[in-house]
mmCIF file of C-alpha atoms in Angstrom:
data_model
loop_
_atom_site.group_PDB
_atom_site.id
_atom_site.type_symbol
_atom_site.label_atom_id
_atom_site.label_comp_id
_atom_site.label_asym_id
_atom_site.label_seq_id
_atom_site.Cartn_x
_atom_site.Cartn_y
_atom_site.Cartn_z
ATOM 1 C CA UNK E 1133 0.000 0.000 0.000
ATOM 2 C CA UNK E 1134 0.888 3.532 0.436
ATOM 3 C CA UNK E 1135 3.466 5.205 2.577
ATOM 4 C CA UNK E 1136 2.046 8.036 5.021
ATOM 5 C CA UNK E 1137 3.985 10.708 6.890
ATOM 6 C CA UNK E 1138 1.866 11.845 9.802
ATOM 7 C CA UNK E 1139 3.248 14.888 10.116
ATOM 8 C CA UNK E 1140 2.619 16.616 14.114
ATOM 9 C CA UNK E 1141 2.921 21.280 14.355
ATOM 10 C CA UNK E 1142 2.775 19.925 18.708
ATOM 11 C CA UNK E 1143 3.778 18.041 21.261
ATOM 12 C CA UNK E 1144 -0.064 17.884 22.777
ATOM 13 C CA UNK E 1145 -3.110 16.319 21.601
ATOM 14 C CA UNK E 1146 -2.296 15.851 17.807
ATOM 15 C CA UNK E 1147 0.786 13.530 19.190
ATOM 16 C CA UNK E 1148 -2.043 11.683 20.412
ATOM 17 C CA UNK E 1149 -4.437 11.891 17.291
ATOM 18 C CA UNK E 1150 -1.118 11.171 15.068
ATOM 19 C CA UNK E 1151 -0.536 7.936 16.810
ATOM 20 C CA UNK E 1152 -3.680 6.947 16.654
ATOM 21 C CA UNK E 1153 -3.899 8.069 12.590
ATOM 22 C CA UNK E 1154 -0.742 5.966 12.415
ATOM 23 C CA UNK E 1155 -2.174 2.834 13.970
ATOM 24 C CA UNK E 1156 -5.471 3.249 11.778
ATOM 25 C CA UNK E 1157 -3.416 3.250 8.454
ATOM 26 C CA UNK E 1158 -1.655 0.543 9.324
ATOM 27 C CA UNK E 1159 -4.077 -1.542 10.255
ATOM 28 C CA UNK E 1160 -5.606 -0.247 6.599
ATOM 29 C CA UNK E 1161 -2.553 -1.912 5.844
ATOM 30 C CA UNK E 1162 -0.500 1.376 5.189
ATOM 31 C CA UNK E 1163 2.683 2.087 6.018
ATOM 32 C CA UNK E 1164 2.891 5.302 8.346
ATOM 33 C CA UNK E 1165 5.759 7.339 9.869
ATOM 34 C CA UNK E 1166 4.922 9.784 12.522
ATOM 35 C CA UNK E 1167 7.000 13.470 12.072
ATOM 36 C CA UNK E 1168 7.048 15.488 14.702
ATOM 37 C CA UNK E 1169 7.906 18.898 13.901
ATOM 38 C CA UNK E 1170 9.242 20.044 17.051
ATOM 39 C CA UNK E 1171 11.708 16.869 16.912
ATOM 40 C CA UNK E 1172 13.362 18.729 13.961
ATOM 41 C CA UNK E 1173 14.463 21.740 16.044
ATOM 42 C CA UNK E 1174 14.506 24.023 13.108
ATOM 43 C CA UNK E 1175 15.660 27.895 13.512
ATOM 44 C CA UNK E 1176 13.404 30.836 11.984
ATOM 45 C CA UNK E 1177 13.795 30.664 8.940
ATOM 46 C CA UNK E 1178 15.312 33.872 7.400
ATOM 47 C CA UNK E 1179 17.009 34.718 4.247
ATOM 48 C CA UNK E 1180 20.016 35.480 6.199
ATOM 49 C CA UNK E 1181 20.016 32.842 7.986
ATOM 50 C CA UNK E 1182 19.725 30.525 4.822
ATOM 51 C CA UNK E 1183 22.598 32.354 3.091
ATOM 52 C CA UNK E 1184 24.972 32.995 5.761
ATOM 53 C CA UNK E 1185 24.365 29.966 8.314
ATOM 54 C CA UNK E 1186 25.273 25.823 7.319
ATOM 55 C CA UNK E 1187 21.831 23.580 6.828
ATOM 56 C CA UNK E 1188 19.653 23.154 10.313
ATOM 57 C CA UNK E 1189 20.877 19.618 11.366
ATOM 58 C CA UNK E 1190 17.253 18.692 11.484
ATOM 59 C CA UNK E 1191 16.368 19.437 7.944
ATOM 60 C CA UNK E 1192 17.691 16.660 6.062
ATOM 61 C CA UNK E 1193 15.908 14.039 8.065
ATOM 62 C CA UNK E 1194 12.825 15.823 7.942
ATOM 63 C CA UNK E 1195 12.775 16.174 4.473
ATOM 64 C CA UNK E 1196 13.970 12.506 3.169
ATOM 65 C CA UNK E 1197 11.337 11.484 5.627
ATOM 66 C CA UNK E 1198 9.091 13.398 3.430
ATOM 67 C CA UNK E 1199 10.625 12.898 0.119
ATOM 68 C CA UNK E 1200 9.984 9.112 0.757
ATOM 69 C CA UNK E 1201 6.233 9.643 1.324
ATOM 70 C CA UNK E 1202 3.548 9.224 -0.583
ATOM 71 C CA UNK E 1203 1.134 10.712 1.310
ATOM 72 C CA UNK E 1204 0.900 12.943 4.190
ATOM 73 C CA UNK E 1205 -1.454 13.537 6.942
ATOM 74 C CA UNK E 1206 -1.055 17.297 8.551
ATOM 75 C CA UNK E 1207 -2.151 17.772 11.983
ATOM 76 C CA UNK E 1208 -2.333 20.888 13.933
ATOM 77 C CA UNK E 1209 -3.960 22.811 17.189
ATOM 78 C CA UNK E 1210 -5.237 25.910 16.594
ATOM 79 C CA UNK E 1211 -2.767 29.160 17.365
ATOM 80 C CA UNK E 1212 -4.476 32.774 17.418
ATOM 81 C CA UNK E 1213 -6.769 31.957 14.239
ATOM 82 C CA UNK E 1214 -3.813 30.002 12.539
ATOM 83 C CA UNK E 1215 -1.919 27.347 12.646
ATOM 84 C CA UNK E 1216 1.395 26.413 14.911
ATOM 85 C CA UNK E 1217 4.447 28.510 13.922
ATOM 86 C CA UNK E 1218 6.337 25.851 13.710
ATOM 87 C CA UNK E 1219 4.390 24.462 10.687
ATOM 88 C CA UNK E 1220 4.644 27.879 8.894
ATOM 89 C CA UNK E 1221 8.614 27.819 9.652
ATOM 90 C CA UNK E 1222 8.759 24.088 8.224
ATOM 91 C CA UNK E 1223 6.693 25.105 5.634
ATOM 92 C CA UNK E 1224 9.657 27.877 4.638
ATOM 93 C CA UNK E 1225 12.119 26.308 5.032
ATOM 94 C CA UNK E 1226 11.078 22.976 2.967
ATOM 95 C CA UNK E 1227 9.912 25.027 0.213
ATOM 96 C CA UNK E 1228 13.665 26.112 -0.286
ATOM 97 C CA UNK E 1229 14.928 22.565 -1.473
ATOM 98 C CA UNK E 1230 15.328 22.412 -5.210
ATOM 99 C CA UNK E 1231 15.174 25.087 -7.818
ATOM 100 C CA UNK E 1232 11.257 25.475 -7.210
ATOM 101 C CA UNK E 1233 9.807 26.324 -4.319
ATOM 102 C CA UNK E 1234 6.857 23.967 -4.777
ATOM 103 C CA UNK E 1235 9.259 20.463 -5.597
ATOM 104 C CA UNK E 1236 8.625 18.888 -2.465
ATOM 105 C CA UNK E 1237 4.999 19.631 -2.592
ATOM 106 C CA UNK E 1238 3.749 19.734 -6.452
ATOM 107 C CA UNK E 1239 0.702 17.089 -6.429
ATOM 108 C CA UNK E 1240 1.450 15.475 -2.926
ATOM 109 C CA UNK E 1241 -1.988 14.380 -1.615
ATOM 110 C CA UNK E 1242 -2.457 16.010 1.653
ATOM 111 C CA UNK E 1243 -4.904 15.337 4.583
ATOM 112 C CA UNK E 1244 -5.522 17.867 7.058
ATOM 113 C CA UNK E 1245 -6.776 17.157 11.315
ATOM 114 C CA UNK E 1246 -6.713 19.213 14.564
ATOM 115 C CA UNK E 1247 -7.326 18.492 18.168
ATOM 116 C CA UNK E 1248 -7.755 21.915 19.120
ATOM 117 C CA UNK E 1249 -10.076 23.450 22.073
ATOM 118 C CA UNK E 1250 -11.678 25.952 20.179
ATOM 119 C CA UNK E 1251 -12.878 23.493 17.239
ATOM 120 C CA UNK E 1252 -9.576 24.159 14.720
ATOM 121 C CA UNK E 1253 -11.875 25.881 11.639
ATOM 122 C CA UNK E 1254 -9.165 28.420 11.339
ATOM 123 C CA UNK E 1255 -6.363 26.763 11.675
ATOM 124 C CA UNK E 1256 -7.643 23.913 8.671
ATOM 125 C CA UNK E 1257 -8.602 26.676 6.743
ATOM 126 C CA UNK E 1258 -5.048 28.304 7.019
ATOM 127 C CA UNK E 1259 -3.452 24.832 6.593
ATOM 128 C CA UNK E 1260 -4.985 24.397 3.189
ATOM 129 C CA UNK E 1261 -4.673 27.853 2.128
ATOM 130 C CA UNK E 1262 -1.101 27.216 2.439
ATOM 131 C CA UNK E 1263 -0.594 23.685 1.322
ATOM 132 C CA UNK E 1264 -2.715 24.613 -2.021
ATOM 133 C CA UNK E 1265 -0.596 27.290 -2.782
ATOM 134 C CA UNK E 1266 2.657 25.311 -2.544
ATOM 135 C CA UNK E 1267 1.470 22.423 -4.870
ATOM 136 C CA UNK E 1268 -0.455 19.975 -2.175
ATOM 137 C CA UNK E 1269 -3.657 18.553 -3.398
ATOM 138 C CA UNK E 1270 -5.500 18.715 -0.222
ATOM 139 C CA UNK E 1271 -8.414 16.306 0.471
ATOM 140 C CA UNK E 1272 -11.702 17.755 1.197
ATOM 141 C CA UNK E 1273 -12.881 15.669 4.490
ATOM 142 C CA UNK E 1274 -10.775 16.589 7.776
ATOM 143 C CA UNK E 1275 -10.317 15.232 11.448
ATOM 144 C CA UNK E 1276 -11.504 17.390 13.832
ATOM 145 C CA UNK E 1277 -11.065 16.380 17.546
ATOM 146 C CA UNK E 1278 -11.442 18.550 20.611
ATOM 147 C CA UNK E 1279 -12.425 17.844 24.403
ATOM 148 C CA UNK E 1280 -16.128 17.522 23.625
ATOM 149 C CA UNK E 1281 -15.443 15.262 20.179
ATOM 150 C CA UNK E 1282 -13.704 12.064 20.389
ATOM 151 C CA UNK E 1283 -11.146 10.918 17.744
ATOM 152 C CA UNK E 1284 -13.644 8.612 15.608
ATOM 153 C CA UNK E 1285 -12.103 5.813 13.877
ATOM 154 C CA UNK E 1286 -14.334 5.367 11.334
ATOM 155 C CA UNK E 1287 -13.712 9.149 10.124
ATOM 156 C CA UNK E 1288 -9.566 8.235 10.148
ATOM 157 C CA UNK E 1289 -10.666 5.607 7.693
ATOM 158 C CA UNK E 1290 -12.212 8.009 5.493
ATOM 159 C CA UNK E 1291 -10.096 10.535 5.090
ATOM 160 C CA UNK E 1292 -7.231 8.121 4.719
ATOM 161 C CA UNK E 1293 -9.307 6.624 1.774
ATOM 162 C CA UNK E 1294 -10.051 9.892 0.336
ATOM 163 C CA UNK E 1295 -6.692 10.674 0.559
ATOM 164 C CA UNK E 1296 -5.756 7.306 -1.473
ATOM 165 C CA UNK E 1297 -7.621 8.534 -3.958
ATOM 166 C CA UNK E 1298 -4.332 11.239 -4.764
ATOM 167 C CA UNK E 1299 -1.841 8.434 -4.875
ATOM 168 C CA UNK E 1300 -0.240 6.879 -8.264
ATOM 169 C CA UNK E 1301 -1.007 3.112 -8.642
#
């Protein structure tokens, strides 16, 4: 089947959802890979930084882990109508590997979730705005979790197959 980064913009409830996205796809038969952005430990990303500083340690695994993908499922809490700043600062920084912005992203299907307390509208919203514009096609159906809406198994399985749906034979 297909292999799926899970990729995590937290260290608090998504970790939770992520692991629990994970252990749905595989049992789909998948082959998942949890990412944890905040494992990657990457500076602000600046143009000065970039042209002056060596490579973040913490960027090359992150991005043969999603180079080797498929697939990838994006979850993130909500932050101030957005998402994470840590997402937007992967975000940069990945779309700076190869001559086109867009290379690590051009036609990558792309599932969005949250587990935020307010409900996460704005931050899925935000996600996809972004994603779209750097080349993801992003599945309509999302996970949304939050303290008074249990993860639901049966909606991992069907965003995971819509999400199928973007991958080459």
């Amino acid at each position: 089947m297909a292999k799926i980064s899970i990729i995590i913009a937290s260290d608090g409830n998504n970790v939770v959802l992520g692991k629990t996205v994970a252990e749905v796809a595989q049992s789909m038969g998948h082959e998942p890979s949890v990412v944890k952005l905040n494992d990657h430990d990457l500076p602000l990303f600046t143009i000065h930084r970039e042209n002056n500083e060596p490579r973040p340690p913490g960027l090359t695994p992150l991005v043969d882990a999603l180079k080797s993908s498929e697939a990838w499922v994006v979850l993130a809490p909500e932050y101030n109508g957005s998402f994470p700043p840590c997402l937007n600062n992967a975000v940069a920084w990945l779309s700076r590997e190869g001559d086109d912005f867009r290379t690590l992203f051009r036609h990558r299907p792309v599932a969005l979730g949250t587990h935020s307390g307010g409900g996460g509208q704005h931050a899925l919203m935000a996600m996809r705005m972004q994603l779209a514009y750097v080349g993801c096609n992003v599945v309509g159906r999302t996970l949304v979790v939050n303290k008074t809406k249990p993860v639901n198994e049966d909606s991992i399985r069907d965003v995971i197959h819509s999400l199928m749906q973007g991958v080459a034979p």
